[in-house]
Tab-separated table of C-alpha atoms in Angstrom:
chain	number	residue	atom	x	y	z
A	1	SER	CA	0.262	0.113	-0.069
A	2	ILE	CA	0.882	3.328	-0.097
A	3	ALA	CA	1.002	4.017	3.171
A	4	TRP	CA	3.499	1.538	4.234
A	5	GLY	CA	5.358	2.547	1.210
A	6	ASP	CA	5.748	5.738	2.578
A	7	ALA	CA	6.140	4.649	6.244
A	8	PHE	CA	9.043	2.994	5.093
A	9	GLU	CA	10.746	5.315	3.060
A	10	HIS	CA	10.296	8.101	6.151
A	11	TYR	CA	11.717	4.974	8.394
A	12	ILE	CA	14.779	4.430	5.884
A	13	ASN	CA	14.887	8.399	5.742
A	14	SER	CA	15.910	8.491	9.307
A	15	CYS	CA	18.282	5.790	9.465
A	16	LEU	CA	20.334	7.399	6.915
A	17	SER	CA	20.197	10.654	8.630
A	18	SER	CA	21.075	8.750	11.784
A	19	ALA	CA	23.737	6.942	10.177
A	20	PHE	CA	25.245	10.002	7.536
A	21	GLY	CA	24.340	12.813	9.349
A	22	LYS	CA	25.044	16.142	6.912
A	23	ASP	CA	26.657	14.220	4.159
A	24	PHE	CA	22.635	12.527	3.285
A	25	TYR	CA	20.030	14.762	1.356
A	26	PRO	CA	16.624	13.305	2.213
A	27	ASN	CA	14.023	13.800	-0.501
A	28	PRO	CA	16.109	16.676	-2.571
A	29	THR	CA	13.984	18.545	-5.001
A	30	ASP	CA	15.603	20.327	-8.466
A	31	PRO	CA	15.758	24.239	-7.556
A	32	LYS	CA	14.396	25.026	-10.453
A	33	SER	CA	11.732	22.560	-11.571
A	34	LYS	CA	11.133	22.140	-7.765
A	35	GLN	CA	11.062	17.958	-8.909
A	36	GLU	CA	12.030	15.531	-6.437
A	37	ILE	CA	14.984	14.299	-7.600
A	38	ALA	CA	15.218	10.991	-5.231
A	39	ASP	CA	14.264	9.632	-1.891
A	40	GLY	CA	17.938	10.688	-1.218
A	41	ILE	CA	21.484	11.157	-1.923
A	42	ILE	CA	24.268	10.505	0.205
A	43	ASP	CA	27.537	12.086	-0.303
A	44	SER	CA	30.832	10.626	0.423
A	45	SER	CA	34.810	11.559	-0.620
A	46	SER	CA	34.499	9.854	-3.890
A	47	PHE	CA	30.864	8.476	-4.627
A	48	VAL	CA	27.365	9.971	-4.791
A	49	PHE	CA	24.784	7.199	-3.726
A	50	ILE	CA	21.223	7.813	-5.556
A	51	VAL	CA	19.051	6.596	-3.214
A	52	GLU	CA	15.367	5.198	-3.704
A	53	THR	CA	13.232	3.104	-1.720
A	54	LYS	CA	10.685	0.398	-2.175
A	55	ASN	CA	8.723	-1.433	-0.291
A	56	THR	CA	8.861	-4.834	-2.283
A	57	HIS	CA	6.807	-8.290	-1.244
A	58	TRP	CA	8.028	-11.576	-2.327
A	59	THR	CA	5.839	-14.446	-2.140
A	60	TYR	CA	6.320	-17.791	-0.030
A	61	LYS	CA	7.689	-19.779	-2.819
A	62	THR	CA	10.210	-16.668	-4.259
A	63	MET	CA	11.475	-16.413	-0.951
A	64	VAL	CA	12.209	-20.491	-0.332
A	65	THR	CA	13.132	-21.312	-3.659
A	66	GLY	CA	14.608	-18.158	-5.083
A	67	ASP	CA	12.227	-18.158	-8.387
A	68	LEU	CA	11.058	-15.185	-9.581
A	69	GLU	CA	8.557	-16.687	-11.569
A	70	GLY	CA	5.420	-14.846	-11.013
A	71	SER	CA	6.931	-11.615	-9.117
A	72	GLY	CA	6.420	-9.208	-12.665
A	73	SER	CA	5.061	-6.605	-10.259
A	74	SER	CA	7.835	-6.306	-7.570
A	75	LEU	CA	10.430	-6.453	-10.688
A	76	ASN	CA	8.274	-3.771	-12.136
A	77	GLN	CA	8.867	-1.670	-9.064
A	78	LEU	CA	12.237	-2.153	-8.553
A	79	PHE	CA	13.410	-1.867	-12.217
A	80	THR	CA	11.327	-0.667	-15.006
A	81	GLY	CA	8.510	2.210	-14.368
A	82	LYS	CA	10.047	3.007	-10.454
A	83	GLY	CA	13.528	2.436	-8.708
A	84	LEU	CA	16.441	2.037	-10.841
A	85	ALA	CA	14.781	4.031	-13.404
A	86	GLN	CA	14.123	6.767	-11.066
A	87	ILE	CA	17.375	6.644	-10.204
A	88	THR	CA	18.650	6.589	-14.030
A	89	LYS	CA	16.193	9.574	-14.559
A	90	CYS	CA	17.962	11.820	-11.909
A	91	ILE	CA	21.707	10.791	-12.973
A	92	ARG	CA	20.324	11.485	-16.767
A	93	LYS	CA	19.088	14.960	-15.956
A	94	HIS	CA	21.932	15.845	-13.662
A	95	LYS	CA	24.257	15.683	-16.530
A	96	LYS	CA	22.149	16.760	-19.323
A	97	GLN	CA	21.989	19.848	-16.669
A	98	GLU	CA	18.283	19.439	-16.258
A	99	TRP	CA	18.919	19.464	-12.575
A	100	LYS	CA	20.953	20.408	-9.822
A	101	LEU	CA	21.762	17.900	-7.678
A	102	PRO	CA	22.767	19.559	-3.681
A	103	ILE	CA	26.298	18.154	-3.748
A	104	GLU	CA	29.300	18.886	-5.253
A	105	MET	CA	30.212	16.330	-7.869
A	106	LYS	CA	33.650	16.933	-8.826
A	107	ASN	CA	36.125	14.140	-9.184
A	108	LYS	CA	32.708	11.100	-8.260
A	109	GLN	CA	31.433	8.663	-9.518
A	110	PHE	CA	27.537	7.695	-8.696
A	111	ILE	CA	26.320	4.518	-6.820
A	112	PRO	CA	22.604	4.114	-7.855
A	113	LEU	CA	21.200	2.467	-4.512
A	114	LEU	CA	18.293	0.487	-4.190
A	115	ILE	CA	16.840	-0.350	-0.849
A	116	VAL	CA	14.199	-2.835	-0.346
A	117	SER	CA	12.026	-4.077	2.452
A	118	GLU	CA	12.702	-7.830	2.310
A	119	GLY	CA	15.640	-9.661	1.181
A	120	MET	CA	15.725	-10.760	-2.570
A	121	PRO	CA	17.028	-13.596	-4.265
A	122	GLU	CA	20.584	-12.338	-4.977
A	123	ASP	CA	22.401	-15.155	-6.178
A	124	ALA	CA	23.995	-14.686	-9.385
A	125	TYR	CA	21.590	-15.878	-11.855
A	126	ASN	CA	18.874	-13.690	-10.333
A	127	ARG	CA	21.632	-10.539	-10.250
A	128	ARG	CA	21.572	-11.501	-14.020
A	129	LEU	CA	17.766	-11.097	-14.517
A	130	TYR	CA	17.964	-7.897	-12.701
A	131	GLU	CA	20.211	-6.590	-14.909
A	132	LEU	CA	18.693	-7.710	-17.709
A	133	THR	CA	15.425	-6.597	-16.551
A	134	ALA	CA	16.923	-3.443	-16.231
A	135	GLU	CA	18.708	-2.969	-19.052
A	136	LYS	CA	15.322	-3.786	-21.361
A	137	ALA	CA	13.690	-0.656	-19.119
A	138	LYS	CA	16.485	1.416	-20.429
A	139	ALA	CA	17.383	1.747	-16.487
A	140	ILE	CA	21.014	1.310	-16.603
A	141	VAL	CA	23.106	3.854	-17.405
A	142	HIS	CA	26.311	2.999	-19.033
A	143	GLU	CA	29.142	5.449	-18.388
A	144	VAL	CA	32.631	5.311	-16.389
A	145	ASP	CA	30.819	7.836	-13.974
A	146	VAL	CA	28.254	5.658	-12.825
A	147	LEU	CA	29.054	2.192	-10.723
A	148	PRO	CA	26.735	-0.937	-10.717
A	149	PHE	CA	23.477	-0.770	-8.814
A	150	ILE	CA	23.641	-1.606	-5.209
A	151	ILE	CA	20.739	-3.677	-3.260
A	152	LEU	CA	20.778	-3.338	-0.145
A	153	THR	CA	17.472	-4.483	2.644
A	154	ALA	CA	16.367	-2.476	5.135
A	155	GLU	CA	18.158	-4.784	7.861
A	156	GLU	CA	21.422	-4.165	6.297
A	157	ILE	CA	20.578	-0.090	6.696
A	158	GLU	CA	20.142	-0.729	10.463
A	159	ILE	CA	23.496	-2.626	10.361
A	160	LEU	CA	25.027	0.520	8.889
A	161	GLU	CA	23.301	2.888	10.895
A	162	ALA	CA	24.405	1.207	14.216
A	163	ILE	CA	28.441	1.075	12.661
A	164	ALA	CA	28.063	4.687	11.830
A	165	THR	CA	26.502	5.892	14.955
A	166	GLU	CA	28.616	3.856	16.977
A	167	LYS	CA	32.151	5.198	14.994
A	168	ARG	CA	31.585	8.033	12.406
A	169	PRO	CA	29.293	8.082	9.477
A	170	GLN	CA	32.725	7.765	7.273
A	171	GLU	CA	33.132	3.981	8.166
A	172	ALA	CA	29.843	3.507	6.374
A	173	THR	CA	30.835	4.853	3.313
């Protein structure tokens, strides 16, 4: 549901804010168009993570077997109309100077970061399927300053938050 998705995004943003402090920009908007650029941006010394959070649900069969048959709507949410496609739009609009990111980009690489509510089948076969799905949707930017996308779960974000709050935010990136 939309309400749960909004609550999930708010929760993840609070975790990222706690972990990265002033280096996390929740729901940044382009100053000119006033459009939301992404769910968040994490700035580090060498990388800029463009963040999209998605509340995905996998069937019991998918979770047990890793078989993604029948998981089309979750895959679409992650790679075609939303998720990675939104990140790609952000990167492309920035490169065309249509959108201005709230950070300095000199000598930095982009890392698309999808944060999902539930673990996903992440074996090599399914990773390739995710890449092919994203490729088919034209949701991958093939440029030297854009690295392959990363998928993290809410649990992994909570671990990053714990590390960063115990140590320093720089150790989490």
